[in-house]
């Protein structure tokens, strides 16, 4: 009888350790709650974007602002990466051209088509991508939209067209 009690207590303690380890290791905690983030406005290099709910920002993207060159111009580049799950991403880069004079035609490498989204003209393309999440393989389109706003180059990659439509304003 005492041997069974010891085994039950050991199993109970192992179960508690596993439960607390799972709760402590959850990467999606926000303010102590386990739910996806709400829609929010973020500023990237002087331009405000409305990120829809459910997109979590990658931890490394907070400090991704640095000096760079773009088409032989000295620029300040800021980029932020978000994901909704292991498959769907949202990637935004904004280049501040400072005093350089830049036109929309300087963005097209020949693979983009001219398109207007919410009244903003830019270059758009779609590519088929293959993503993996564990053993799950997924093929889906990835949308790219590049445009110039307030002497800044905005480049957006997104796996959901509706999200792209919400971002471009």
Coordinates of C-alpha atoms in Angstrom, one line a residue:
X1 CA 0.0 0.0 0.0
X2 CA 2.8 2.4 0.8
X3 CA 4.5 1.6 -2.5
X4 CA 1.4 2.6 -4.5
X5 CA 1.1 5.9 -2.6
X6 CA 4.8 6.8 -3.3
X7 CA 4.3 6.0 -7.0
X8 CA 1.1 8.2 -7.2
X9 CA 2.9 11.1 -5.4
X10 CA 5.8 10.9 -7.8
X11 CA 3.6 10.9 -10.8
X12 CA 1.6 13.8 -9.4
X13 CA 4.8 15.8 -8.9
X14 CA 6.0 15.0 -12.4
X15 CA 2.6 16.2 -13.8
X16 CA 2.9 19.5 -11.9
X17 CA 6.4 20.1 -13.2
X18 CA 5.2 19.4 -16.8
X19 CA 2.2 21.7 -16.5
X20 CA 4.2 24.6 -15.0
X21 CA 6.9 24.1 -17.7
X22 CA 4.3 24.3 -20.4
X23 CA 2.8 27.5 -19.0
X24 CA 6.2 29.1 -18.4
X25 CA 7.5 28.2 -21.9
X26 CA 4.4 29.5 -23.9
X27 CA 5.8 32.1 -26.3
X28 CA 2.4 33.7 -27.0
X29 CA 1.7 35.3 -23.6
X30 CA 0.5 38.9 -23.7
X31 CA 0.0 40.7 -20.4
X32 CA -0.4 37.4 -18.6
X33 CA -3.2 36.3 -21.0
X34 CA -2.8 33.5 -23.6
X35 CA -4.5 35.1 -26.6
X36 CA -3.2 36.5 -29.9
X37 CA -2.5 40.3 -29.9
X38 CA -5.2 42.8 -30.8
X39 CA -5.1 45.0 -33.9
X40 CA -2.6 47.9 -33.3
X41 CA -0.9 50.8 -35.0
X42 CA 2.9 50.6 -35.4
X43 CA 5.3 53.2 -36.8
X44 CA 8.1 52.0 -39.0
X45 CA 10.6 54.6 -40.0
X46 CA 8.0 57.4 -39.9
X47 CA 5.1 55.6 -41.5
X48 CA 2.2 54.2 -39.5
X49 CA 0.7 50.8 -40.3
X50 CA -2.4 49.2 -38.8
X51 CA -1.3 45.6 -38.1
X52 CA -4.4 43.3 -37.9
X53 CA -5.1 41.2 -34.9
X54 CA -3.5 37.8 -34.6
X55 CA 0.0 38.9 -35.9
X56 CA 2.7 38.5 -33.4
X57 CA 5.9 40.5 -33.9
X58 CA 9.1 38.5 -34.0
X59 CA 11.3 39.2 -31.1
X60 CA 14.4 40.1 -33.2
X61 CA 12.6 42.7 -35.3
X62 CA 12.4 45.4 -32.6
X63 CA 16.0 46.5 -33.1
X64 CA 16.2 46.2 -36.9
X65 CA 16.9 49.8 -37.8
X66 CA 20.3 50.7 -39.4
X67 CA 22.1 52.7 -42.1
X68 CA 22.2 51.1 -45.5
X69 CA 22.5 51.8 -49.2
X70 CA 19.7 51.5 -51.7
X71 CA 20.3 52.0 -55.4
X72 CA 23.5 54.0 -54.6
X73 CA 21.7 56.2 -52.0
X74 CA 22.5 56.4 -48.3
X75 CA 19.3 55.4 -46.5
X76 CA 18.0 54.6 -43.0
X77 CA 16.3 51.2 -43.1
X78 CA 13.8 49.8 -40.6
X79 CA 12.2 46.4 -40.9
X80 CA 9.7 44.5 -38.8
X81 CA 8.6 40.9 -39.1
X82 CA 5.3 39.4 -37.9
X83 CA 3.8 36.0 -38.1
X84 CA 0.3 34.7 -37.5
X85 CA 1.4 31.1 -37.2
X86 CA 4.3 29.0 -38.4
X87 CA 3.2 29.5 -42.0
X88 CA 1.7 33.0 -42.6
X89 CA 4.1 36.0 -42.4
X90 CA 4.0 39.8 -42.7
X91 CA 7.3 41.6 -43.5
X92 CA 7.5 45.4 -43.7
X93 CA 10.7 47.3 -44.7
X94 CA 10.8 51.1 -44.9
X95 CA 13.8 53.0 -46.4
X96 CA 14.1 56.7 -45.5
X97 CA 15.7 58.3 -48.5
X98 CA 16.6 61.4 -46.6
X99 CA 17.3 64.0 -49.3
X100 CA 17.7 61.7 -52.2
X101 CA 15.2 62.2 -55.1
X102 CA 13.7 58.8 -55.9
X103 CA 10.8 57.8 -58.2
X104 CA 8.6 54.8 -58.4
X105 CA 10.2 53.6 -61.6
X106 CA 13.5 53.0 -59.7
X107 CA 11.8 50.2 -57.8
X108 CA 10.8 47.9 -60.7
X109 CA 13.3 45.2 -61.5
X110 CA 11.0 43.9 -64.4
X111 CA 9.2 41.3 -62.4
X112 CA 6.6 43.6 -61.0
X113 CA 3.4 45.0 -62.5
X114 CA 2.0 48.5 -61.8
X115 CA -1.0 48.3 -59.4
X116 CA -3.0 50.6 -57.3
X117 CA -4.1 49.5 -53.8
X118 CA -6.4 51.9 -51.9
X119 CA -5.4 54.7 -54.2
X120 CA -1.6 54.2 -53.8
X121 CA 0.2 53.3 -56.9
X122 CA 3.1 50.9 -56.6
X123 CA 4.6 47.7 -58.0
X124 CA 2.9 44.4 -57.2
X125 CA 3.8 40.7 -57.8
X126 CA 2.7 37.3 -56.6
X127 CA 4.9 34.3 -56.1
X128 CA 4.0 30.8 -55.1
X129 CA 5.9 29.8 -51.9
X130 CA 6.3 26.6 -50.0
X131 CA 6.4 26.8 -46.2
X132 CA 6.9 24.1 -43.6
X133 CA 5.6 23.8 -40.1
X134 CA 6.8 20.5 -38.6
X135 CA 5.7 17.8 -41.0
X136 CA 3.1 20.0 -42.6
X137 CA 4.0 21.4 -46.0
X138 CA 2.0 24.3 -47.4
X139 CA 2.0 25.9 -50.8
X140 CA 0.4 29.4 -51.0
X141 CA 0.8 32.7 -52.7
X142 CA 3.0 35.5 -51.2
X143 CA 2.2 39.0 -52.2
X144 CA 4.7 41.8 -52.7
X145 CA 3.9 45.5 -52.9
X146 CA 6.4 48.3 -53.1
X147 CA 5.6 52.0 -53.2
X148 CA 7.0 55.4 -52.4
X149 CA 5.4 57.6 -49.7
X150 CA 6.8 60.8 -48.2
X151 CA 10.2 60.2 -49.8
X152 CA 10.3 56.7 -48.2
X153 CA 10.3 53.4 -50.0
X154 CA 7.8 50.9 -48.5
X155 CA 8.2 47.2 -49.2
X156 CA 5.6 44.8 -47.9
X157 CA 5.5 41.0 -48.2
X158 CA 2.4 39.3 -47.0
X159 CA 0.7 35.9 -47.4
X160 CA -2.8 37.2 -47.1
X161 CA -4.1 39.7 -49.7
X162 CA -6.7 41.2 -47.3
X163 CA -4.0 42.0 -44.8
X164 CA -2.0 43.8 -47.6
X165 CA -5.1 45.8 -48.5
X166 CA -5.5 46.9 -44.8
X167 CA -1.8 47.9 -44.5
X168 CA -1.6 50.1 -47.6
X169 CA -3.2 53.5 -46.8

